[in-house]
Amino acid sequence: TPAGQMKSFVGLTASSLGDSLPSNLEQVLASNLEDRLRLLIQDACKVSRACNRGTAITPSDINRALKMKNVEPIYGASSAQGAPLSFRRAGGPEHLYFVEDPPVGFEEIISAPLPTALPDPTFSVHWLAIDGQQPLI
């Protein structure tokens, strides 16, 4: 069941962080996580429909839904030209999927332009005014 999978996900996440949670707390966290994910996906569907794309949700729709809730977007989870990501089934566990990256040649990496360098930091002096007067130093 999805609720059981969410509960086991919460338990595995807690154990990977070196912590164990009581079973009832795992259930409460799992239901809270499920509700928040459901609301996020509903908001992403609303964004997708507002962009006249139907029901296909892209990573940028998820990021926009997160921004609507004043949550920092997920970095690194975008697809080219707004196309939906395609997942492939990995060998082994039945519910393990991954996003296949296109192969990139070594020559392509070498010939790519270098990113622009950041400007050097600059500092300016700022005096504190006390009672409308700058102190004489």
PDB file of C-alpha atoms in Angstrom:
ATOM      1  CA  THR A   1       0.000   0.000   0.000  1.00  0.00           C
ATOM      2  CA  PRO A   2       1.193   3.563  -0.580  1.00  0.00           C
ATOM      3  CA  ALA A   3       0.770   4.400   3.116  1.00  0.00           C
ATOM      4  CA  GLY A   4       2.956   1.446   4.071  1.00  0.00           C
ATOM      5  CA  GLN A   5       5.583   2.463   1.524  1.00  0.00           C
ATOM      6  CA  MET A   6       5.597   6.029   2.834  1.00  0.00           C
ATOM      7  CA  LYS A   7       5.960   4.754   6.410  1.00  0.00           C
ATOM      8  CA  SER A   8       8.880   2.524   5.439  1.00  0.00           C
ATOM      9  CA  PHE A   9      10.442   5.463   3.552  1.00  0.00           C
ATOM     10  CA  VAL A  10      10.259   7.631   6.682  1.00  0.00           C
ATOM     11  CA  GLY A  11      11.745   4.814   8.766  1.00  0.00           C
ATOM     12  CA  LEU A  12      14.583   4.195   6.303  1.00  0.00           C
ATOM     13  CA  THR A  13      15.352   7.917   6.093  1.00  0.00           C
ATOM     14  CA  ALA A  14      15.491   8.201   9.879  1.00  0.00           C
ATOM     15  CA  SER A  15      17.709   5.115  10.193  1.00  0.00           C
ATOM     16  CA  SER A  16      20.061   6.429   7.481  1.00  0.00           C
ATOM     17  CA  LEU A  17      20.499   9.543   9.626  1.00  0.00           C
ATOM     18  CA  GLY A  18      21.386   7.355  12.610  1.00  0.00           C
ATOM     19  CA  ASP A  19      18.069   7.720  14.403  1.00  0.00           C
ATOM     20  CA  SER A  20      15.211   5.331  15.081  1.00  0.00           C
ATOM     21  CA  LEU A  21      11.625   6.467  15.394  1.00  0.00           C
ATOM     22  CA  PRO A  22       8.714   4.799  17.174  1.00  0.00           C
ATOM     23  CA  SER A  23       6.229   3.158  14.827  1.00  0.00           C
ATOM     24  CA  ASN A  24       3.398   5.585  15.652  1.00  0.00           C
ATOM     25  CA  LEU A  25       5.657   8.590  14.964  1.00  0.00           C
ATOM     26  CA  GLU A  26       6.659   7.078  11.615  1.00  0.00           C
ATOM     27  CA  GLN A  27       2.959   6.776  10.745  1.00  0.00           C
ATOM     28  CA  VAL A  28       2.238  10.400  11.695  1.00  0.00           C
ATOM     29  CA  LEU A  29       5.236  11.694   9.717  1.00  0.00           C
ATOM     30  CA  ALA A  30       4.301   9.503   6.749  1.00  0.00           C
ATOM     31  CA  SER A  31       0.733  10.831   6.620  1.00  0.00           C
ATOM     32  CA  ASN A  32       2.018  14.424   6.972  1.00  0.00           C
ATOM     33  CA  LEU A  33       4.534  13.858   4.164  1.00  0.00           C
ATOM     34  CA  GLU A  34       1.858  12.283   1.975  1.00  0.00           C
ATOM     35  CA  ASP A  35      -0.476  15.257   2.493  1.00  0.00           C
ATOM     36  CA  ARG A  36       2.260  17.787   1.698  1.00  0.00           C
ATOM     37  CA  LEU A  37       3.303  15.902  -1.441  1.00  0.00           C
ATOM     38  CA  ARG A  38      -0.320  15.667  -2.568  1.00  0.00           C
ATOM     39  CA  LEU A  39      -0.782  19.444  -2.145  1.00  0.00           C
ATOM     40  CA  LEU A  40       2.496  20.129  -3.970  1.00  0.00           C
ATOM     41  CA  ILE A  41       1.492  17.935  -6.907  1.00  0.00           C
ATOM     42  CA  GLN A  42      -1.955  19.560  -7.031  1.00  0.00           C
ATOM     43  CA  ASP A  43      -0.324  23.000  -7.170  1.00  0.00           C
ATOM     44  CA  ALA A  44       2.052  21.789  -9.892  1.00  0.00           C
ATOM     45  CA  CYS A  45      -0.977  20.557 -11.875  1.00  0.00           C
ATOM     46  CA  LYS A  46      -2.568  23.996 -11.501  1.00  0.00           C
ATOM     47  CA  VAL A  47       0.636  25.626 -12.801  1.00  0.00           C
ATOM     48  CA  SER A  48       0.744  23.197 -15.719  1.00  0.00           C
ATOM     49  CA  ARG A  49      -2.892  23.918 -16.612  1.00  0.00           C
ATOM     50  CA  ALA A  50      -2.300  27.671 -16.322  1.00  0.00           C
ATOM     51  CA  CYS A  51       0.523  27.281 -18.873  1.00  0.00           C
ATOM     52  CA  ASN A  52      -1.880  25.442 -21.216  1.00  0.00           C
ATOM     53  CA  ARG A  53       0.127  22.215 -21.173  1.00  0.00           C
ATOM     54  CA  GLY A  54      -2.633  19.937 -19.968  1.00  0.00           C
ATOM     55  CA  THR A  55      -1.758  17.395 -17.311  1.00  0.00           C
ATOM     56  CA  ALA A  56       1.951  16.836 -18.070  1.00  0.00           C
ATOM     57  CA  ILE A  57       3.928  18.075 -15.062  1.00  0.00           C
ATOM     58  CA  THR A  58       7.514  19.211 -15.578  1.00  0.00           C
ATOM     59  CA  PRO A  59      10.185  19.843 -12.942  1.00  0.00           C
ATOM     60  CA  SER A  60       9.766  23.581 -13.526  1.00  0.00           C
ATOM     61  CA  ASP A  61       6.078  23.213 -12.541  1.00  0.00           C
ATOM     62  CA  ILE A  62       7.173  21.632  -9.255  1.00  0.00           C
ATOM     63  CA  ASN A  63       9.673  24.456  -8.698  1.00  0.00           C
ATOM     64  CA  ARG A  64       7.001  27.077  -9.396  1.00  0.00           C
ATOM     65  CA  ALA A  65       4.619  25.328  -6.982  1.00  0.00           C
ATOM     66  CA  LEU A  66       7.370  25.377  -4.348  1.00  0.00           C
ATOM     67  CA  LYS A  67       7.940  29.095  -4.970  1.00  0.00           C
ATOM     68  CA  MET A  68       4.198  29.701  -4.506  1.00  0.00           C
ATOM     69  CA  LYS A  69       4.565  28.188  -1.022  1.00  0.00           C
ATOM     70  CA  ASN A  70       7.708  30.284  -0.301  1.00  0.00           C
ATOM     71  CA  VAL A  71       9.919  27.184  -0.329  1.00  0.00           C
ATOM     72  CA  GLU A  72      13.307  27.153  -2.017  1.00  0.00           C
ATOM     73  CA  PRO A  73      13.116  25.338  -5.370  1.00  0.00           C
ATOM     74  CA  ILE A  74      14.892  22.067  -6.080  1.00  0.00           C
ATOM     75  CA  TYR A  75      18.158  22.666  -7.901  1.00  0.00           C
ATOM     76  CA  GLY A  76      19.477  20.298 -10.539  1.00  0.00           C
ATOM     77  CA  ALA A  77      16.136  18.667 -11.293  1.00  0.00           C
ATOM     78  CA  SER A  78      15.266  20.291 -14.585  1.00  0.00           C
ATOM     79  CA  SER A  79      14.855  18.925 -18.054  1.00  0.00           C
ATOM     80  CA  ALA A  80      15.768  20.398 -21.411  1.00  0.00           C
ATOM     81  CA  GLN A  81      13.084  22.500 -23.153  1.00  0.00           C
ATOM     82  CA  GLY A  82      10.624  21.790 -20.340  1.00  0.00           C
ATOM     83  CA  ALA A  83      10.077  18.211 -21.483  1.00  0.00           C
ATOM     84  CA  PRO A  84       8.952  15.773 -18.795  1.00  0.00           C
ATOM     85  CA  LEU A  85      11.690  13.577 -17.370  1.00  0.00           C
ATOM     86  CA  SER A  86      11.667   9.950 -18.435  1.00  0.00           C
ATOM     87  CA  PHE A  87      12.499   7.353 -15.829  1.00  0.00           C
ATOM     88  CA  ARG A  88      14.003   3.937 -16.530  1.00  0.00           C
ATOM     89  CA  ARG A  89      13.612   0.885 -14.349  1.00  0.00           C
ATOM     90  CA  ALA A  90      16.838  -0.193 -12.671  1.00  0.00           C
ATOM     91  CA  GLY A  91      17.705  -3.836 -12.279  1.00  0.00           C
ATOM     92  CA  GLY A  92      17.135  -5.175  -8.787  1.00  0.00           C
ATOM     93  CA  PRO A  93      14.314  -3.886  -6.581  1.00  0.00           C
ATOM     94  CA  GLU A  94      11.004  -3.558  -8.416  1.00  0.00           C
ATOM     95  CA  HIS A  95      10.382   0.081  -7.383  1.00  0.00           C
ATOM     96  CA  LEU A  96      13.842   1.470  -8.225  1.00  0.00           C
ATOM     97  CA  TYR A  97      13.980   3.940 -11.125  1.00  0.00           C
ATOM     98  CA  PHE A  98      16.573   6.398 -12.395  1.00  0.00           C
ATOM     99  CA  VAL A  99      16.805   9.243 -14.890  1.00  0.00           C
ATOM    100  CA  GLU A 100      19.074   8.334 -17.763  1.00  0.00           C
ATOM    101  CA  ASP A 101      21.512  11.087 -18.634  1.00  0.00           C
ATOM    102  CA  PRO A 102      22.579  11.469 -22.246  1.00  0.00           C
ATOM    103  CA  PRO A 103      26.189  10.428 -22.888  1.00  0.00           C
ATOM    104  CA  VAL A 104      28.593  13.370 -23.097  1.00  0.00           C
ATOM    105  CA  GLY A 105      31.850  13.075 -25.006  1.00  0.00           C
ATOM    106  CA  PHE A 106      35.176  14.196 -23.603  1.00  0.00           C
ATOM    107  CA  GLU A 107      35.756  16.485 -26.612  1.00  0.00           C
ATOM    108  CA  GLU A 108      32.402  18.150 -25.973  1.00  0.00           C
ATOM    109  CA  ILE A 109      33.414  18.937 -22.392  1.00  0.00           C
ATOM    110  CA  ILE A 110      36.813  20.324 -23.418  1.00  0.00           C
ATOM    111  CA  SER A 111      35.413  22.483 -26.218  1.00  0.00           C
ATOM    112  CA  ALA A 112      32.664  23.981 -24.032  1.00  0.00           C
ATOM    113  CA  PRO A 113      33.263  27.635 -23.107  1.00  0.00           C
ATOM    114  CA  LEU A 114      34.489  28.336 -19.609  1.00  0.00           C
ATOM    115  CA  PRO A 115      32.018  29.941 -17.209  1.00  0.00           C
ATOM    116  CA  THR A 116      32.504  33.615 -16.454  1.00  0.00           C
ATOM    117  CA  ALA A 117      34.637  34.353 -13.430  1.00  0.00           C
ATOM    118  CA  LEU A 118      33.042  36.002 -10.457  1.00  0.00           C
ATOM    119  CA  PRO A 119      34.088  39.613  -9.874  1.00  0.00           C
ATOM    120  CA  ASP A 120      36.488  40.337  -7.026  1.00  0.00           C
ATOM    121  CA  PRO A 121      34.746  41.292  -3.795  1.00  0.00           C
ATOM    122  CA  THR A 122      34.680  45.004  -3.063  1.00  0.00           C
ATOM    123  CA  PHE A 123      34.372  46.706   0.277  1.00  0.00           C
ATOM    124  CA  SER A 124      33.339  50.207   1.176  1.00  0.00           C
ATOM    125  CA  VAL A 125      33.640  52.071   4.450  1.00  0.00           C
ATOM    126  CA  HIS A 126      30.410  52.929   6.229  1.00  0.00           C
ATOM    127  CA  TRP A 127      30.343  55.112   9.305  1.00  0.00           C
ATOM    128  CA  LEU A 128      27.658  54.840  11.922  1.00  0.00           C
ATOM    129  CA  ALA A 129      25.907  58.109  12.652  1.00  0.00           C
ATOM    130  CA  ILE A 130      25.091  58.680  16.323  1.00  0.00           C
ATOM    131  CA  ASP A 131      22.304  61.168  16.937  1.00  0.00           C
ATOM    132  CA  GLY A 132      22.613  62.374  13.341  1.00  0.00           C
ATOM    133  CA  GLN A 133      26.365  63.098  13.647  1.00  0.00           C
ATOM    134  CA  GLN A 134      29.276  61.051  12.364  1.00  0.00           C
ATOM    135  CA  PRO A 135      31.906  60.443  15.050  1.00  0.00           C
ATOM    136  CA  LEU A 136      35.251  62.225  14.561  1.00  0.00           C
ATOM    137  CA  ILE A 137      37.988  59.635  14.322  1.00  0.00           C
TER     138      ILE A 137
END
